Amino acid sequence: MFEGESVQVPVGPQHPALKEPTSFMLTLQGEKILQIAVRLGYNHRGIEKACEERTYVQGIYLIERICGICSHSHATCFVQAVEEIVGIQAPPRAQYIRTIVAELERIHSHLLWLGVAGHEVGFDTLLMYSWRDREIVMDLLALLTGNRVNYGINTFGGVRRDISPEQKADIFTRLNALEERTKYYVSVATQETTLINRLRNVGVLSPADAVRMGAVGPTARASSVDRDIRRDDPYLAYGEIPFKVITADCNDVYGRTLVRVGELMESYKMIRHALEHLPDGPIAVKAPRKVPAGEALGRYEAPRGEDVHYVRGNGTEKPDRVKVRAPTLANVQAVAKMLEDRYLADLPIVVAAIDPCFSCTDRLTEVRRADGPSSVLHWEQLRQYGIEWHRRHGIDFSKLNNSFRCPEDH
Amino acid sequence: MKRPGRMLAEVLRSALRKPATVLYPFVKILMPEHFRGRLHFIPEKCIGCKLCMRDCPANAIQIIKVADKQFRCEVDLARCIYCAQCVDSCPRKALEASREFELAQLQRKDLFMRESPDPSKVSAPASEQPKTESAKSEPAPANKPANG
Amino acid sequence: MDAQFVYQNLYDLFYMLVFPGLLFLIAFALFAEYVDRKLHARLQHRVGPPWFQPLADVIKLAAKEEMTPRLADRRMFLMAPLVALAATATAFLYIPTWKSDIRYHFEGDLILVLYMLTVPTVTFFLGGWYSRSVYSMIGAARAVMQLFAYEVPLFLCILGPALLANTWSISKMAAFYQVHPAFAALNILGLGVCLVALLGKLERVPFDIPEAETEIVAGSFTEYSGRLLAMLRLTIDLETIVGAALIAAVFLPFGLGLPAAAGFAVYLVKLLAVVCVLTVMRSIMARLRIDQMINLCWKVAAPLGVAQVLIDLVAKGYLPRGYLQ
């Protein structure tokens, strides 16, 4: 169509393909992508800094809200790091319960992904079905932990809720139903022509590139990179639960789909094994409120890949520094590579295939010259800038100020 | 064995089954027994240790002394993140998480939960009494740090 | 001006605007949209909308503010939905309903109808192109690319039955197949290809490429709002019915000779059956890429269309001349 000339198409910060704001500026020639510029940062919430102003206990719930989907991953990763500094260990039963919730979370995350992937390629029926079946595991999580998302099962030194024998039986029944459904999705993903056409040879990432770009999780494993923290650096109860690390050598979105549905099948087995071998004993040990000076690194295989939390304590109730490396930060670099010489139509599914979570990823970095002024706007300055900007565009917000005040600010 | 329309049999079967979705809000779905929903306060049990206030990640809860050994609890439901840490922190089980989850309100002030001890049992000095009664229409007290 | 003349004109007006013209068409199209959405929902194991939802949507859209992008060519932007709606409604007048001898027909109305059905796609292109938004322009270009892909198989598959019936009028084709229903069996292949091409024309999954939501927001329709969008949505609903009516007239020659009431019922059932088949097809597939769509149309659908023409030509050559009137 626009032969010879190229056209710039913004996908984001607001776009139906994206569930969170982020920006992909595409340079297209016809339908072909010539260039892609990724810009993150629309979702920065300052959680790392906010952690420094809160006690460790408060921190768990804040950390848990880094991501709505892998909330347990972040919370567990953080809790493990803190427990390491303090020098306590959760009792075995707590470790198993954490593992069970972790795998349930992986199931819900991968089923969610399957639906999103279907939606991105216009296969809404797949979305409706996989999300319907995801309700089974969501209800299960609500039953075990008290909520469908942000489970809040972790506390320092253990878990907050035990699993009763009735709940155990319930999990077994529902897992059987889920396993049946997952088998069906495997057959759909490997047999439906239109779906395979949209996934096969799309978003290719060679094994060498996957390693070079630091891809993690299913994105890396679909490119034959055999890495899984659960096996390579066992935490929780993973050292005692047998499981296979699923890899694929397709290097494309199809491979990433196969890896995820394969991991679903593994998760069912792992949960069954964990429930059958659930040790008796307490579910938590007492943890001190003050964390001694020291530092620790938590590693965790989240559904989207390796999650890393660094925590430094200084002997008080509040951490000195918390640093989060969410899996999407590792994977997002590879997206531009995957989209080289591809079509506009492939963008949504390729971006979705890394299962991105941009709010987990966004960070603020201030680059300051030793002598120069700071480029950071402070809250009042930003507010003033916003008011000025709108006034120039004919909207005067200063008159509306009071009507937006929250009751507690009076 | 690739073929288009792999889901045909499944979708046709579904059409004959009862839909998985329900006509909410006409049909309600109950949350499980130990759901972490709206908080409830049991004034008789509260000893005013304020451990819940210390642990609340959202600074949403306030325990206010209304009389000797009588405490009022105020929760800003808009701030509350429903983690129920306060329920765990409370040494006397004076707080409970309920199954209520439909908490949307048209007015922000309605998102404010204030549970006071029964006035008849409050052996309060006369100066304290009107404050508790008029408090219903007043906005939240300003003794909370603005956290923004 | 005698009474007969006035009566004739009034009847023409009634025929065109009320029944079986515009008003009936709109009512039936909205009902068909409901059937489509409800069935789609049930196939996806959902509850689906209530019966008045399509009408409610139109009313809601019509009540909303209408915006024209600053860079858009205002006249083209406004004209596109109107022309699309008018062309679709006009095409419907020339398609046989529950009887083959309808009020408006002439030798060659087949071509008129096919081109009237092409007009909406072209106006979608123009409307999208003159919105001057990148998403609209890409959607517009895709719509035209897709048009060239599905139009040929569609025309070939209707050409075959027309050759066999030896006429360029849809009414006469319907009349022919009504007399010789066995011949309709020869056109099964064409029916299949036509259904696929109709999916392309209606821009539905797997061929919703020009308005692929996750890629280009709403394609040509991205910048449309309010009454204009309502009109575009309505056009697509009407197109569904007109397309289904065309397929029913050409390929499904049943119930044409029945008394009016029974014939009318059979007619509605036929059309809704076509709509349901389209719904099932869109429920069980993923959206193709434009290159895959073009490949499919040229490498599979077009050869099948040629095969359909050959079948009809051979049939025509070998069957006794007298049998074909």
Tab-separated table of N, CA, C and O in Angstrom, chain B residues 53-116:
chain	number	residue	atom	x	y	z
B	53	MET	N	-3.253	-1.087	63.759
B	53	MET	CA	-2.869	0.173	63.120
B	53	MET	C	-1.409	0.128	62.678
B	53	MET	O	-1.048	0.640	61.627
B	54	ARG	N	-0.573	-0.505	63.533
B	54	ARG	CA	0.856	-0.535	63.221
B	54	ARG	C	1.129	-1.395	61.983
B	54	ARG	O	2.000	-1.087	61.178
B	55	ASP	N	0.387	-2.484	61.817
B	55	ASP	CA	0.680	-3.414	60.730
B	55	ASP	C	-0.085	-3.119	59.451
B	55	ASP	O	0.219	-3.685	58.405
B	56	CYS	N	-1.086	-2.263	59.509
B	56	CYS	CA	-1.902	-2.042	58.307
B	56	CYS	C	-1.052	-1.455	57.183
B	56	CYS	O	-0.486	-0.370	57.338
B	57	PRO	N	-0.945	-2.141	56.048
B	57	PRO	CA	-0.095	-1.641	54.967
B	57	PRO	C	-0.669	-0.379	54.323
B	57	PRO	O	0.048	0.347	53.648
B	58	ALA	N	-1.951	-0.136	54.503
B	58	ALA	CA	-2.582	0.965	53.789
B	58	ALA	C	-2.958	2.106	54.717
B	58	ALA	O	-3.595	3.059	54.278
B	59	ASN	N	-2.588	2.019	55.980
B	59	ASN	CA	-2.975	3.022	56.972
B	59	ASN	C	-4.488	3.274	56.921
B	59	ASN	O	-4.942	4.407	56.945
B	60	ALA	N	-5.232	2.202	56.832
B	60	ALA	CA	-6.667	2.358	56.624
B	60	ALA	C	-7.437	2.269	57.925
B	60	ALA	O	-8.599	2.638	57.978
B	61	ILE	N	-6.820	1.772	58.966
B	61	ILE	CA	-7.581	1.488	60.188
B	61	ILE	C	-7.164	2.429	61.322
B	61	ILE	O	-5.999	2.807	61.421
B	62	GLN	N	-8.131	2.828	62.109
B	62	GLN	CA	-7.890	3.695	63.260
B	62	GLN	C	-8.630	3.117	64.451
B	62	GLN	O	-9.809	2.766	64.338
B	63	ILE	N	-7.957	3.025	65.582
B	63	ILE	CA	-8.636	2.629	66.823
B	63	ILE	C	-8.632	3.872	67.716
B	63	ILE	O	-7.575	4.443	67.993
B	64	ILE	N	-9.819	4.305	68.090
B	64	ILE	CA	-9.933	5.551	68.843
B	64	ILE	C	-10.585	5.277	70.185
B	64	ILE	O	-11.631	4.605	70.255
B	65	LYS	N	-9.965	5.816	71.189
B	65	LYS	CA	-10.497	5.600	72.540
B	65	LYS	C	-11.711	6.508	72.741
B	65	LYS	O	-11.630	7.703	72.508
B	66	VAL	N	-12.848	5.924	73.088
B	66	VAL	CA	-14.042	6.748	73.326
B	66	VAL	C	-14.318	6.896	74.813
B	66	VAL	O	-14.994	7.814	75.241
B	67	ALA	N	-13.825	5.978	75.614
B	67	ALA	CA	-14.014	6.035	77.060
B	67	ALA	C	-13.032	5.055	77.668
B	67	ALA	O	-12.280	4.408	76.939
B	68	ASP	N	-13.094	4.916	78.940
B	68	ASP	CA	-12.185	3.993	79.590
B	68	ASP	C	-12.448	2.570	79.095
B	68	ASP	O	-13.551	2.048	79.200
B	69	LYS	N	-11.442	1.955	78.502
B	69	LYS	CA	-11.522	0.593	77.965
B	69	LYS	C	-12.616	0.437	76.895
B	69	LYS	O	-13.162	-0.646	76.703
B	70	GLN	N	-12.971	1.530	76.264
B	70	GLN	CA	-13.963	1.469	75.184
B	70	GLN	C	-13.317	2.065	73.937
B	70	GLN	O	-12.784	3.176	73.988
B	71	PHE	N	-13.382	1.309	72.864
B	71	PHE	CA	-12.699	1.782	71.667
B	71	PHE	C	-13.619	1.744	70.453
B	71	PHE	O	-14.481	0.867	70.351
B	72	ARG	N	-13.385	2.717	69.599
B	72	ARG	CA	-14.136	2.791	68.353
B	72	ARG	C	-13.161	2.425	67.238
B	72	ARG	O	-11.974	2.738	67.311
B	73	CYS	N	-13.681	1.764	66.207
B	73	CYS	CA	-12.812	1.407	65.081
B	73	CYS	C	-13.297	2.109	63.829
B	73	CYS	O	-14.491	2.122	63.539
B	74	GLU	N	-12.374	2.723	63.127
B	74	GLU	CA	-12.723	3.375	61.857
B	74	GLU	C	-11.870	2.781	60.744
B	74	GLU	O	-10.649	2.726	60.870
B	75	VAL	N	-12.507	2.337	59.705
B	75	VAL	CA	-11.762	1.795	58.570
B	75	VAL	C	-12.177	2.544	57.316
B	75	VAL	O	-13.372	2.663	57.024
B	76	ASP	N	-11.213	3.052	56.632
B	76	ASP	CA	-11.493	3.679	55.344
B	76	ASP	C	-11.502	2.558	54.302
B	76	ASP	O	-10.457	2.049	53.901
B	77	LEU	N	-12.700	2.177	53.895
B	77	LEU	CA	-12.813	1.015	52.994
B	77	LEU	C	-12.214	1.287	51.630
B	77	LEU	O	-11.927	0.373	50.864
B	78	ALA	N	-12.047	2.563	51.292
B	78	ALA	CA	-11.424	2.887	50.009
B	78	ALA	C	-9.921	2.665	50.067
B	78	ALA	O	-9.288	2.395	49.055
B	79	ARG	N	-9.353	2.793	51.252
B	79	ARG	CA	-7.918	2.566	51.400
B	79	ARG	C	-7.623	1.104	51.683
B	79	ARG	O	-6.568	0.595	51.314
B	80	CYS	N	-8.520	0.449	52.373
B	80	CYS	CA	-8.303	-0.939	52.798
B	80	CYS	C	-7.987	-1.817	51.594
B	80	CYS	O	-8.623	-1.704	50.549
B	81	ILE	N	-6.944	-2.663	51.738
B	81	ILE	CA	-6.610	-3.552	50.628
B	81	ILE	C	-7.066	-4.982	50.915
B	81	ILE	O	-6.716	-5.907	50.201
B	82	TYR	N	-7.813	-5.171	51.971
B	82	TYR	CA	-8.428	-6.471	52.280
B	82	TYR	C	-7.398	-7.592	52.398
B	82	TYR	O	-7.616	-8.685	51.908
B	83	CYS	N	-6.286	-7.283	53.044
B	83	CYS	CA	-5.273	-8.309	53.261
B	83	CYS	C	-5.553	-9.050	54.561
B	83	CYS	O	-5.023	-10.135	54.780
B	84	ALA	N	-6.340	-8.422	55.445
B	84	ALA	CA	-6.701	-9.024	56.739
B	84	ALA	C	-5.490	-9.244	57.632
B	84	ALA	O	-5.523	-10.099	58.511
B	85	GLN	N	-4.441	-8.478	57.429
B	85	GLN	CA	-3.301	-8.554	58.338
B	85	GLN	C	-3.725	-8.108	59.738
B	85	GLN	O	-3.284	-8.663	60.728
B	86	CYS	N	-4.626	-7.123	59.809
B	86	CYS	CA	-5.090	-6.647	61.120
B	86	CYS	C	-5.781	-7.763	61.881
B	86	CYS	O	-5.662	-7.872	63.098
B	87	VAL	N	-6.517	-8.608	61.143
B	87	VAL	CA	-7.203	-9.730	61.784
B	87	VAL	C	-6.170	-10.663	62.411
B	87	VAL	O	-6.340	-11.155	63.529
B	88	ASP	N	-5.062	-10.888	61.660
B	88	ASP	CA	-3.989	-11.751	62.184
B	88	ASP	C	-3.247	-11.073	63.327
B	88	ASP	O	-2.825	-11.724	64.276
B	89	SER	N	-3.066	-9.753	63.224
B	89	SER	CA	-2.263	-9.045	64.225
B	89	SER	C	-2.999	-8.915	65.545
B	89	SER	O	-2.380	-8.838	66.592
B	90	CYS	N	-4.314	-8.872	65.495
B	90	CYS	CA	-5.095	-8.611	66.698
B	90	CYS	C	-4.925	-9.739	67.714
B	90	CYS	O	-5.228	-10.897	67.413
B	91	PRO	N	-4.450	-9.434	68.918
B	91	PRO	CA	-4.244	-10.513	69.904
B	91	PRO	C	-5.562	-10.991	70.524
B	91	PRO	O	-5.598	-12.047	71.128
B	92	ARG	N	-6.658	-10.211	70.373
B	92	ARG	CA	-7.916	-10.586	71.019
B	92	ARG	C	-9.029	-10.930	70.025
B	92	ARG	O	-10.184	-11.026	70.393
B	93	LYS	N	-8.687	-11.042	68.778
B	93	LYS	CA	-9.679	-11.371	67.742
B	93	LYS	C	-10.857	-10.386	67.734
B	93	LYS	O	-12.029	-10.774	67.645
B	94	ALA	N	-10.530	-9.131	67.870
B	94	ALA	CA	-11.569	-8.107	67.866
B	94	ALA	C	-11.940	-7.693	66.446
B	94	ALA	O	-12.890	-6.944	66.243
B	95	LEU	N	-11.197	-8.170	65.482
B	95	LEU	CA	-11.501	-7.850	64.076
B	95	LEU	C	-11.769	-9.135	63.322
B	95	LEU	O	-11.128	-10.168	63.582
B	96	GLU	N	-12.719	-9.036	62.402
B	96	GLU	CA	-13.074	-10.209	61.597
B	96	GLU	C	-13.189	-9.800	60.147
B	96	GLU	O	-13.708	-8.719	59.859
B	97	ALA	N	-12.754	-10.683	59.263
B	97	ALA	CA	-12.993	-10.430	57.840
B	97	ALA	C	-14.264	-11.167	57.461
B	97	ALA	O	-14.470	-12.302	57.875
B	98	SER	N	-15.151	-10.504	56.709
B	98	SER	CA	-16.419	-11.137	56.358
B	98	SER	C	-16.405	-11.542	54.890
B	98	SER	O	-15.434	-11.333	54.188
B	99	ARG	N	-17.524	-12.114	54.454
B	99	ARG	CA	-17.612	-12.531	53.053
B	99	ARG	C	-18.157	-11.431	52.160
B	99	ARG	O	-18.318	-11.636	50.959
B	100	GLU	N	-18.465	-10.282	52.750
B	100	GLU	CA	-19.037	-9.193	51.943
B	100	GLU	C	-17.984	-8.649	50.980
B	100	GLU	O	-16.883	-8.299	51.392
B	101	PHE	N	-18.319	-8.578	49.710
B	101	PHE	CA	-17.370	-8.028	48.744
B	101	PHE	C	-17.988	-6.945	47.866
B	101	PHE	O	-17.289	-6.251	47.143
B	102	GLU	N	-19.297	-6.769	47.929
B	102	GLU	CA	-19.919	-5.734	47.095
B	102	GLU	C	-19.896	-4.425	47.863
B	102	GLU	O	-20.846	-4.071	48.540
B	103	LEU	N	-18.807	-3.714	47.741
B	103	LEU	CA	-18.596	-2.554	48.601
B	103	LEU	C	-18.675	-1.240	47.847
B	103	LEU	O	-18.365	-0.192	48.380
B	104	ALA	N	-19.074	-1.265	46.590
B	104	ALA	CA	-19.099	-0.031	45.814
B	104	ALA	C	-20.143	0.926	46.395
B	104	ALA	O	-21.202	0.516	46.858
B	105	GLN	N	-19.823	2.209	46.371
B	105	GLN	CA	-20.725	3.233	46.887
B	105	GLN	C	-20.754	4.386	45.901
B	105	GLN	O	-19.813	4.582	45.145
B	106	LEU	N	-21.820	5.156	45.938
B	106	LEU	CA	-21.904	6.318	45.065
B	106	LEU	C	-21.199	7.517	45.678
B	106	LEU	O	-20.795	8.434	44.988
B	107	GLN	N	-21.091	7.512	47.012
B	107	GLN	CA	-20.462	8.639	47.687
B	107	GLN	C	-19.240	8.149	48.432
B	107	GLN	O	-19.287	7.108	49.096
B	108	ARG	N	-18.199	8.938	48.339
B	108	ARG	CA	-16.969	8.512	48.976
B	108	ARG	C	-17.142	8.353	50.487
B	108	ARG	O	-16.556	7.474	51.099
B	109	LYS	N	-17.976	9.213	51.071
B	109	LYS	CA	-18.118	9.154	52.539
B	109	LYS	C	-18.777	7.851	52.989
B	109	LYS	O	-18.600	7.415	54.122
B	110	ASP	N	-19.535	7.214	52.087
B	110	ASP	CA	-20.169	5.947	52.449
B	110	ASP	C	-19.167	4.802	52.512
B	110	ASP	O	-19.494	3.710	52.959
B	111	LEU	N	-17.958	5.068	52.004
B	111	LEU	CA	-16.931	4.038	52.048
B	111	LEU	C	-16.205	4.062	53.385
B	111	LEU	O	-15.133	3.511	53.515
B	112	PHE	N	-16.776	4.746	54.325
B	112	PHE	CA	-16.123	4.881	55.610
B	112	PHE	C	-16.845	4.029	56.632
B	112	PHE	O	-18.034	4.194	56.867
B	113	MET	N	-16.121	3.093	57.219
B	113	MET	CA	-16.760	2.214	58.193
B	113	MET	C	-16.423	2.717	59.592
B	113	MET	O	-15.273	2.966	59.915
B	114	ARG	N	-17.456	2.898	60.405
B	114	ARG	CA	-17.209	3.350	61.777
B	114	ARG	C	-18.019	2.465	62.704
B	114	ARG	O	-19.235	2.487	62.687
B	115	GLU	N	-17.337	1.635	63.441
B	115	GLU	CA	-18.049	0.729	64.347
B	115	GLU	C	-17.693	1.077	65.780
B	115	GLU	O	-16.555	0.954	66.198
B	116	SER	N	-18.713	1.562	66.505
B	116	SER	CA	-18.503	2.040	67.869
B	116	SER	C	-19.095	1.056	68.851
B	116	SER	O	-19.980	0.282	68.507
